[in-house]
Coordinates of N, CA, C and O in Angstrom, one line a residue:
X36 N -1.7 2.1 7.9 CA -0.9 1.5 9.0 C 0.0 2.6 9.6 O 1.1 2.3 10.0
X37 N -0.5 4.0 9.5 CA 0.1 4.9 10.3 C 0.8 4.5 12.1 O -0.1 4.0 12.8
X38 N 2.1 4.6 12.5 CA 2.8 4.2 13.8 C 4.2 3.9 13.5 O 4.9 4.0 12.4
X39 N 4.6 3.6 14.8 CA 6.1 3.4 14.7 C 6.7 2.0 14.4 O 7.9 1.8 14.3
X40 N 5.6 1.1 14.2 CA 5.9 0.1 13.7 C 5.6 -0.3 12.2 O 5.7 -1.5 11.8
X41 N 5.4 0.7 11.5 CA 5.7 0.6 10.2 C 7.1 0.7 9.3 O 8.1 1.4 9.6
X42 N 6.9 0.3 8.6 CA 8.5 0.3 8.1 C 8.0 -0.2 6.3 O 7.3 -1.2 6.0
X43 N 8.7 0.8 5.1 CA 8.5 0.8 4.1 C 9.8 0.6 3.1 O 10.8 1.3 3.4
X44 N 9.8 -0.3 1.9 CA 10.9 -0.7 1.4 C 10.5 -0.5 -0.8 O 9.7 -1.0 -1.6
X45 N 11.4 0.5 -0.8 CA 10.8 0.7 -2.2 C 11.3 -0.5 -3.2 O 12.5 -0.8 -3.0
X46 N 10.8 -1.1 -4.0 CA 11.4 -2.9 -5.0 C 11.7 -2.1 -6.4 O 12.5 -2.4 -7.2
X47 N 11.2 -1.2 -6.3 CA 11.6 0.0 -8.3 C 11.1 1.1 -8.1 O 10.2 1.5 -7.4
X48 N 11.8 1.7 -8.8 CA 11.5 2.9 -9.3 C 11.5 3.5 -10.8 O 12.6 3.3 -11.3
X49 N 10.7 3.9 -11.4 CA 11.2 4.4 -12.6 C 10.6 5.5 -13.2 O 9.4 5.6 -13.6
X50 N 11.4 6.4 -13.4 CA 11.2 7.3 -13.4 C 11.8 8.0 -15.4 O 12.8 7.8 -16.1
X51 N 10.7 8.8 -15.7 CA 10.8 9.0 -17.5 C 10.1 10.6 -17.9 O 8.9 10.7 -17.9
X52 N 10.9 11.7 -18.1 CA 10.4 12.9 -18.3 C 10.0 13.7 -16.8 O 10.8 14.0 -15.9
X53 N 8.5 14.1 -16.8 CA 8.1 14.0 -15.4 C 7.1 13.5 -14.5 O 6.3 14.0 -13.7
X54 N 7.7 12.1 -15.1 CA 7.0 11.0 -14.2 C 7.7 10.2 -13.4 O 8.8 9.8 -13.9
X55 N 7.4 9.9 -12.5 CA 7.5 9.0 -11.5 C 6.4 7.8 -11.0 O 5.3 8.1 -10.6
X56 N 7.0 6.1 -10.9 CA 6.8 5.2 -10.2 C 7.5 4.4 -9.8 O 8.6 4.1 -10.1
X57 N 6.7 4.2 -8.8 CA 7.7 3.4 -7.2 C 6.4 2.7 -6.6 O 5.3 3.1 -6.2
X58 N 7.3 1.1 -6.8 CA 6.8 -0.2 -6.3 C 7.4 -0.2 -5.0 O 8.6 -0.4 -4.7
X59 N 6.2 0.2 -3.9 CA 6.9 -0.3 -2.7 C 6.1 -1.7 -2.1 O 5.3 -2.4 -2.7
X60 N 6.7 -2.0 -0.4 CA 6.1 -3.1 0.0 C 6.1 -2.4 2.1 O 7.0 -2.2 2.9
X61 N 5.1 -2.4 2.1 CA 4.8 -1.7 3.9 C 4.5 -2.7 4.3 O 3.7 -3.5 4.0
X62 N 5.5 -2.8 5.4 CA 5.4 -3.8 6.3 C 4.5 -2.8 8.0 O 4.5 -1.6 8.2
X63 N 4.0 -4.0 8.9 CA 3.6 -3.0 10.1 C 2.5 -3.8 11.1 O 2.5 -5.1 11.3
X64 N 1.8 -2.8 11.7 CA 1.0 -3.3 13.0 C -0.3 -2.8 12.6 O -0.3 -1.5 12.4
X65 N -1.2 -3.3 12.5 CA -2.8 -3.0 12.1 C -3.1 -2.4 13.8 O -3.6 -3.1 14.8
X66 N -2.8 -1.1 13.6 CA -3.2 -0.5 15.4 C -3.9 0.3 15.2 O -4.2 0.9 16.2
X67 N -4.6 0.8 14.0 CA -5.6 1.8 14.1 C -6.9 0.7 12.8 O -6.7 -0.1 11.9
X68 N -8.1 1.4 13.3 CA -8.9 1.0 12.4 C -9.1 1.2 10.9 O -8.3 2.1 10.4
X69 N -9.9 0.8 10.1 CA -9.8 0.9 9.2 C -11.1 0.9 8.5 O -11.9 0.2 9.0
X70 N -11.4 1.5 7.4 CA -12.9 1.5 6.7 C -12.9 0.7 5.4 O -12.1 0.8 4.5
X71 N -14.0 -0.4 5.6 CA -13.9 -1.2 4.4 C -14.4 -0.2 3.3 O -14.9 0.9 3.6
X72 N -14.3 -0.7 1.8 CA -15.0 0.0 0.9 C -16.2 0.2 1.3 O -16.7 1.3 1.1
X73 N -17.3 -0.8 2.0 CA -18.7 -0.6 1.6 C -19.1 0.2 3.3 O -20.2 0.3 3.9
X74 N -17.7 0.7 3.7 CA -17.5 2.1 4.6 C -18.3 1.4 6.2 O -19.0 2.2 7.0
X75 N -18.2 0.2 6.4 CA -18.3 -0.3 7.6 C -16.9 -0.9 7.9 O -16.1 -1.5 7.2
X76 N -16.8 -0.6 9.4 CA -15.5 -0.1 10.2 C -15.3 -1.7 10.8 O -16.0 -2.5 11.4
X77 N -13.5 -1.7 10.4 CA -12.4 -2.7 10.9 C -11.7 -2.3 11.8 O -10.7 -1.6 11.7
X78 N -12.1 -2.9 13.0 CA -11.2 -2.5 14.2 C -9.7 -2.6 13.6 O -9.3 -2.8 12.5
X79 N -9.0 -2.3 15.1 CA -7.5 -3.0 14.7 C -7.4 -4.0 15.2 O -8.3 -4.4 16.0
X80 N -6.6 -4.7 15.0 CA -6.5 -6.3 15.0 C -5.2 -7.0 16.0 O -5.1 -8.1 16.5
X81 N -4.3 -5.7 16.0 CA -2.8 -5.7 16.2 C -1.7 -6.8 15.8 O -0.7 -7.4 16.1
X82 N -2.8 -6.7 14.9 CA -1.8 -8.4 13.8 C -0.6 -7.4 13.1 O -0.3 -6.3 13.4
X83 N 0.1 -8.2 12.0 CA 1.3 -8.1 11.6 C 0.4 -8.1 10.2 O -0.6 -8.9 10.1
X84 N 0.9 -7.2 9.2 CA 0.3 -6.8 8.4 C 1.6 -6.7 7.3 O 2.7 -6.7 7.8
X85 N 1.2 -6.6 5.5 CA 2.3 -6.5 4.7 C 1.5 -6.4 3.5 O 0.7 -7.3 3.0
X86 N 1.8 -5.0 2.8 CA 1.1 -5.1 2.0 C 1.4 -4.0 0.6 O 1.7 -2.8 0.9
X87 N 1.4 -4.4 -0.7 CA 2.2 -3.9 -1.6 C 1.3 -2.9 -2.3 O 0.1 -3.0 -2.5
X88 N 2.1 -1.9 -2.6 CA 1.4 -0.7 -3.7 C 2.4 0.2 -4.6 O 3.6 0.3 -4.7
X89 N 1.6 0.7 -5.1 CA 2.5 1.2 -6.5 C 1.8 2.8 -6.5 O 0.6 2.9 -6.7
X90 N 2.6 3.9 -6.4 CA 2.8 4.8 -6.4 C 3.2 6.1 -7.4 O 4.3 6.4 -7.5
X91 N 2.1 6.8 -8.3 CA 3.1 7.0 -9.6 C 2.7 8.8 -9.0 O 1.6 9.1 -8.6
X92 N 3.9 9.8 -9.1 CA 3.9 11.2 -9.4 C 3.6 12.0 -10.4 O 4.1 11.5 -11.4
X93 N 3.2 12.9 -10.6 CA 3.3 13.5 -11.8 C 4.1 14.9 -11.9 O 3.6 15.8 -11.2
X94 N 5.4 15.4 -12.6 CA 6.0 16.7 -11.8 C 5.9 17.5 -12.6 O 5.8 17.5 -13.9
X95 N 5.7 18.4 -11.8 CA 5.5 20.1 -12.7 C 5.7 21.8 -12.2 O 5.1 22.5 -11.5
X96 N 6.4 21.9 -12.6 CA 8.1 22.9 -12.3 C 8.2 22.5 -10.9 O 7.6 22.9 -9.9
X97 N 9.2 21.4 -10.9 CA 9.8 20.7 -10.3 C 9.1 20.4 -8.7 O 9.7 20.3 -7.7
X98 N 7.4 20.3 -8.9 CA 6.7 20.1 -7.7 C 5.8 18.8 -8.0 O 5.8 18.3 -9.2
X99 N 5.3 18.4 -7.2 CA 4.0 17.4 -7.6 C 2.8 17.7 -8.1 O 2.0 18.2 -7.3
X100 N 2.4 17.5 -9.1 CA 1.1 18.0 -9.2 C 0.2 16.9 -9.3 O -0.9 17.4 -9.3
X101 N 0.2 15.6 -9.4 CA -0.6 14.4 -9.2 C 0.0 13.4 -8.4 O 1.2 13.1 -8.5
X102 N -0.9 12.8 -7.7 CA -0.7 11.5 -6.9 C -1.4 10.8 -6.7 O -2.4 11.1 -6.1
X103 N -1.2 9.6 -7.2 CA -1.9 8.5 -7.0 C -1.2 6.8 -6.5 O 0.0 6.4 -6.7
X104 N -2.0 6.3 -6.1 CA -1.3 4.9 -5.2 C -2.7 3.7 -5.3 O -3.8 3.6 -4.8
X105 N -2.1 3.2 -6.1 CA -3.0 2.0 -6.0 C -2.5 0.8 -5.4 O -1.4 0.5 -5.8
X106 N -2.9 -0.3 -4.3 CA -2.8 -0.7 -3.2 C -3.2 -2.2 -3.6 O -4.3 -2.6 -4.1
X107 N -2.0 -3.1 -3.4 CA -2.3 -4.9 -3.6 C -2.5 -5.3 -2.2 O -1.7 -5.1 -1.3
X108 N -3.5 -5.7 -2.3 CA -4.1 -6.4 -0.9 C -3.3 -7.5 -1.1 O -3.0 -7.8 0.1
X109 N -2.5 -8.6 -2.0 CA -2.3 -9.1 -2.1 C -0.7 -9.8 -2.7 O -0.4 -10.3 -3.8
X110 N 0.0 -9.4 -1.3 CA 1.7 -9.5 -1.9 C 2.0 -10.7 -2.3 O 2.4 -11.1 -3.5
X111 N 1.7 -11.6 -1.1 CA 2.3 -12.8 -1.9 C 1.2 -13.7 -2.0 O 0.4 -13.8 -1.1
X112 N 1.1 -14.6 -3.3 CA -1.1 -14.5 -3.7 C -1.0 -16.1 -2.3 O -2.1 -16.6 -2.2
X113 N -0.1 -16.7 -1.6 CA -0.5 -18.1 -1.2 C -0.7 -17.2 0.6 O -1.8 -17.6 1.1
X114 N -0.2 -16.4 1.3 CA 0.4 -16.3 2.0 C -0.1 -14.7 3.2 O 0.0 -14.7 4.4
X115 N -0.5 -13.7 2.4 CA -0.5 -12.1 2.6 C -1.7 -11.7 2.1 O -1.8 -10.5 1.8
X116 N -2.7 -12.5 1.9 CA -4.2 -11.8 1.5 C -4.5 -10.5 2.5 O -4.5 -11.0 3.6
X117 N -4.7 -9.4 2.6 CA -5.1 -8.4 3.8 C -6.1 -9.3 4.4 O -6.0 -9.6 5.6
X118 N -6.7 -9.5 4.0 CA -8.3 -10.4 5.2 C -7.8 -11.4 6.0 O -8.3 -11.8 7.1
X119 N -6.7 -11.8 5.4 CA -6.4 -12.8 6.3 C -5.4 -12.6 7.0 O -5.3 -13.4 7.9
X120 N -4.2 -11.8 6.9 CA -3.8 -11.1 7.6 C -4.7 -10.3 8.8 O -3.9 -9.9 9.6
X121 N -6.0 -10.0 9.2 CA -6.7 -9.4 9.4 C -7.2 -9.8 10.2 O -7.7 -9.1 11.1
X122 N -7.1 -11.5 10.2 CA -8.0 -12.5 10.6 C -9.3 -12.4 10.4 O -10.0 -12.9 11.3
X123 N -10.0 -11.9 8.9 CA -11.4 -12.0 8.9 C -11.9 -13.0 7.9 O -13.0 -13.0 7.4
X124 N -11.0 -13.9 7.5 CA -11.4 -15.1 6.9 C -9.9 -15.6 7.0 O -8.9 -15.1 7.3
X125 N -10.4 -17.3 6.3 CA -9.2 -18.1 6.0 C -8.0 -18.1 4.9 O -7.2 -19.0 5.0

């Protein structure tokens, strides 16, 4: 959801030696497309999108040396499914 209508809000952080994780929640505008996993293409939709992930660093002399983000399609389970935010099902 790269644009100016994105907007990101960190819920934790926690941080132990040199690691780092941070639960955020991206809120935004589905304005660019997108590739499903099985790598066939989702337009944009210009729907209103919200969707939570968890972010952990790994530091080493005092830089990053790993990054990884793993991505909940699914913030709130009755309400924020990505698909259906998407409008590609109910």
């Amino acid at each position: 959801m790269p644009g100016p209508t994105r907007s990101t809000k960190a819920h934790r952080i926690v941080a132990a030696q040199d690691k780092v994780a941070v639960e955020v929640e991206v809120t935004g505008t589905h304005a660019q497309g997108l590739t499903a996993p099985d790598g066939n293409a989702i337009p944009a939709s210009g729907r209103s999108l919200q969707i939570g992930l968890a972010a952990f660093r790994h530091l080493r002399d005092g830089r990053v040396s790993e990054y990884r983000v793993y991505y909940d399609y699914r913030v709130d389970y009755d309400h924020f499914d990505l698909l259906t935010q998407l409008g590609l099902t109910n």
